């Protein structure tokens, strides 16, 4: 199966609630690489790379875990990295 990379924007009350730490912790349970960071507009951005099904499950797990704070989730496909990303990181 092909590797996909997506930019996922989580909006709502997603900053200051441990969102980045939660996403990073959840990523450890999946075969996913990428990063999570706060955006200046109050949203949180996840850029993640994995097989399509794994990526779907990861995004769903983050959305479910943080459901009390997430109002909307918008995913945009990106070209896979060359070389592919390794690990999952919190970007300050």
PDB file of C-alpha atoms in Angstrom:
ATOM      1  CA  UNK A   1       0.000   0.000   0.000  1.00  0.00           C
ATOM      2  CA  UNK A   2       1.227   3.507  -0.786  1.00  0.00           C
ATOM      3  CA  UNK A   3       2.391   6.011   1.797  1.00  0.00           C
ATOM      4  CA  UNK A   4       0.282   9.164   2.082  1.00  0.00           C
ATOM      5  CA  UNK A   5       1.063  12.486   3.709  1.00  0.00           C
ATOM      6  CA  UNK A   6      -1.685  14.772   4.958  1.00  0.00           C
ATOM      7  CA  UNK A   7      -1.977  18.150   6.625  1.00  0.00           C
ATOM      8  CA  UNK A   8      -4.756  17.943   9.188  1.00  0.00           C
ATOM      9  CA  UNK A   9      -6.105  21.074  10.845  1.00  0.00           C
ATOM     10  CA  UNK A  10      -7.956  20.647  14.131  1.00  0.00           C
ATOM     11  CA  UNK A  11      -9.986  23.675  15.156  1.00  0.00           C
ATOM     12  CA  UNK A  12     -11.975  24.499  18.253  1.00  0.00           C
ATOM     13  CA  UNK A  13     -10.540  25.050  21.724  1.00  0.00           C
ATOM     14  CA  UNK A  14      -7.461  23.005  20.866  1.00  0.00           C
ATOM     15  CA  UNK A  15      -4.601  25.060  22.296  1.00  0.00           C
ATOM     16  CA  UNK A  16      -3.710  25.055  25.967  1.00  0.00           C
ATOM     17  CA  UNK A  17      -5.479  21.730  26.576  1.00  0.00           C
ATOM     18  CA  UNK A  18      -2.604  19.271  26.040  1.00  0.00           C
ATOM     19  CA  UNK A  19      -3.513  18.604  22.414  1.00  0.00           C
ATOM     20  CA  UNK A  20       0.045  18.376  21.095  1.00  0.00           C
ATOM     21  CA  UNK A  21       1.156  16.036  23.872  1.00  0.00           C
ATOM     22  CA  UNK A  22      -1.927  13.868  23.356  1.00  0.00           C
ATOM     23  CA  UNK A  23      -1.377  13.665  19.583  1.00  0.00           C
ATOM     24  CA  UNK A  24       2.270  12.776  20.098  1.00  0.00           C
ATOM     25  CA  UNK A  25       1.370  10.070  22.603  1.00  0.00           C
ATOM     26  CA  UNK A  26      -1.296   8.644  20.324  1.00  0.00           C
ATOM     27  CA  UNK A  27       1.188   8.600  17.421  1.00  0.00           C
ATOM     28  CA  UNK A  28       3.366   6.155  19.387  1.00  0.00           C
ATOM     29  CA  UNK A  29       0.611   3.560  18.971  1.00  0.00           C
ATOM     30  CA  UNK A  30       0.580   3.893  15.202  1.00  0.00           C
ATOM     31  CA  UNK A  31       3.072   3.449  12.385  1.00  0.00           C
ATOM     32  CA  UNK A  32       2.943   7.158  11.573  1.00  0.00           C
ATOM     33  CA  UNK A  33       5.573   9.871  11.166  1.00  0.00           C
ATOM     34  CA  UNK A  34       5.275  13.641  11.219  1.00  0.00           C
ATOM     35  CA  UNK A  35       4.693  16.518  13.590  1.00  0.00           C
ATOM     36  CA  UNK A  36       2.098  18.502  15.509  1.00  0.00           C
ATOM     37  CA  UNK A  37       2.218  22.249  16.182  1.00  0.00           C
ATOM     38  CA  UNK A  38       0.102  25.167  17.300  1.00  0.00           C
ATOM     39  CA  UNK A  39      -0.833  27.702  14.644  1.00  0.00           C
ATOM     40  CA  UNK A  40      -1.064  31.457  15.271  1.00  0.00           C
ATOM     41  CA  UNK A  41      -4.837  31.449  14.566  1.00  0.00           C
ATOM     42  CA  UNK A  42      -5.546  29.071  17.487  1.00  0.00           C
ATOM     43  CA  UNK A  43      -5.799  25.879  15.433  1.00  0.00           C
ATOM     44  CA  UNK A  44      -3.488  22.879  15.689  1.00  0.00           C
ATOM     45  CA  UNK A  45      -1.753  21.431  12.631  1.00  0.00           C
ATOM     46  CA  UNK A  46      -0.755  17.789  12.260  1.00  0.00           C
ATOM     47  CA  UNK A  47       1.345  16.778   9.271  1.00  0.00           C
ATOM     48  CA  UNK A  48       1.474  13.005   9.201  1.00  0.00           C
ATOM     49  CA  UNK A  49       2.679  10.318   6.854  1.00  0.00           C
ATOM     50  CA  UNK A  50       1.658   6.642   6.846  1.00  0.00           C
ATOM     51  CA  UNK A  51      -0.263   4.086   4.847  1.00  0.00           C
ATOM     52  CA  UNK A  52      -3.769   5.395   4.127  1.00  0.00           C
ATOM     53  CA  UNK A  53      -5.650   3.129   6.543  1.00  0.00           C
ATOM     54  CA  UNK A  54      -3.128   3.714   9.332  1.00  0.00           C
ATOM     55  CA  UNK A  55      -3.357   7.472   8.786  1.00  0.00           C
ATOM     56  CA  UNK A  56      -7.163   7.315   8.910  1.00  0.00           C
ATOM     57  CA  UNK A  57      -7.055   5.397  12.197  1.00  0.00           C
ATOM     58  CA  UNK A  58      -4.496   7.791  13.700  1.00  0.00           C
ATOM     59  CA  UNK A  59      -6.510  10.914  12.814  1.00  0.00           C
ATOM     60  CA  UNK A  60      -9.701   9.288  14.126  1.00  0.00           C
ATOM     61  CA  UNK A  61      -7.944   8.363  17.391  1.00  0.00           C
ATOM     62  CA  UNK A  62      -6.707  11.929  17.907  1.00  0.00           C
ATOM     63  CA  UNK A  63     -10.146  13.379  17.100  1.00  0.00           C
ATOM     64  CA  UNK A  64     -11.841  10.921  19.468  1.00  0.00           C
ATOM     65  CA  UNK A  65      -9.374  11.458  22.311  1.00  0.00           C
ATOM     66  CA  UNK A  66      -9.688  15.241  22.043  1.00  0.00           C
ATOM     67  CA  UNK A  67     -13.401  15.304  21.099  1.00  0.00           C
ATOM     68  CA  UNK A  68     -14.285  17.666  23.955  1.00  0.00           C
ATOM     69  CA  UNK A  69     -12.097  20.350  22.380  1.00  0.00           C
ATOM     70  CA  UNK A  70     -12.331  19.731  18.610  1.00  0.00           C
ATOM     71  CA  UNK A  71     -14.975  21.563  16.605  1.00  0.00           C
ATOM     72  CA  UNK A  72     -13.739  20.683  13.106  1.00  0.00           C
ATOM     73  CA  UNK A  73     -11.126  18.554  11.339  1.00  0.00           C
ATOM     74  CA  UNK A  74      -9.971  19.368   7.809  1.00  0.00           C
ATOM     75  CA  UNK A  75      -7.456  17.162   6.008  1.00  0.00           C
ATOM     76  CA  UNK A  76      -5.520  18.120   2.884  1.00  0.00           C
ATOM     77  CA  UNK A  77      -3.371  15.635   0.960  1.00  0.00           C
ATOM     78  CA  UNK A  78       0.302  16.511   0.512  1.00  0.00           C
ATOM     79  CA  UNK A  79       2.988  14.933  -1.643  1.00  0.00           C
ATOM     80  CA  UNK A  80       4.872  12.233   0.310  1.00  0.00           C
ATOM     81  CA  UNK A  81       8.197  13.351   1.676  1.00  0.00           C
ATOM     82  CA  UNK A  82      11.410  12.391  -0.008  1.00  0.00           C
ATOM     83  CA  UNK A  83      12.928  10.884   2.013  1.00  0.00           C
ATOM     84  CA  UNK A  84       9.913   9.865   4.104  1.00  0.00           C
ATOM     85  CA  UNK A  85       9.539  11.406   7.546  1.00  0.00           C
ATOM     86  CA  UNK A  86      10.774   9.509  10.600  1.00  0.00           C
ATOM     87  CA  UNK A  87       9.310   9.661  14.064  1.00  0.00           C
ATOM     88  CA  UNK A  88       6.577  11.976  15.323  1.00  0.00           C
ATOM     89  CA  UNK A  89       7.500  15.270  16.958  1.00  0.00           C
ATOM     90  CA  UNK A  90       5.999  18.250  18.715  1.00  0.00           C
ATOM     91  CA  UNK A  91       7.098  21.429  16.973  1.00  0.00           C
ATOM     92  CA  UNK A  92       7.386  24.376  19.381  1.00  0.00           C
TER      93      UNK A  92
END
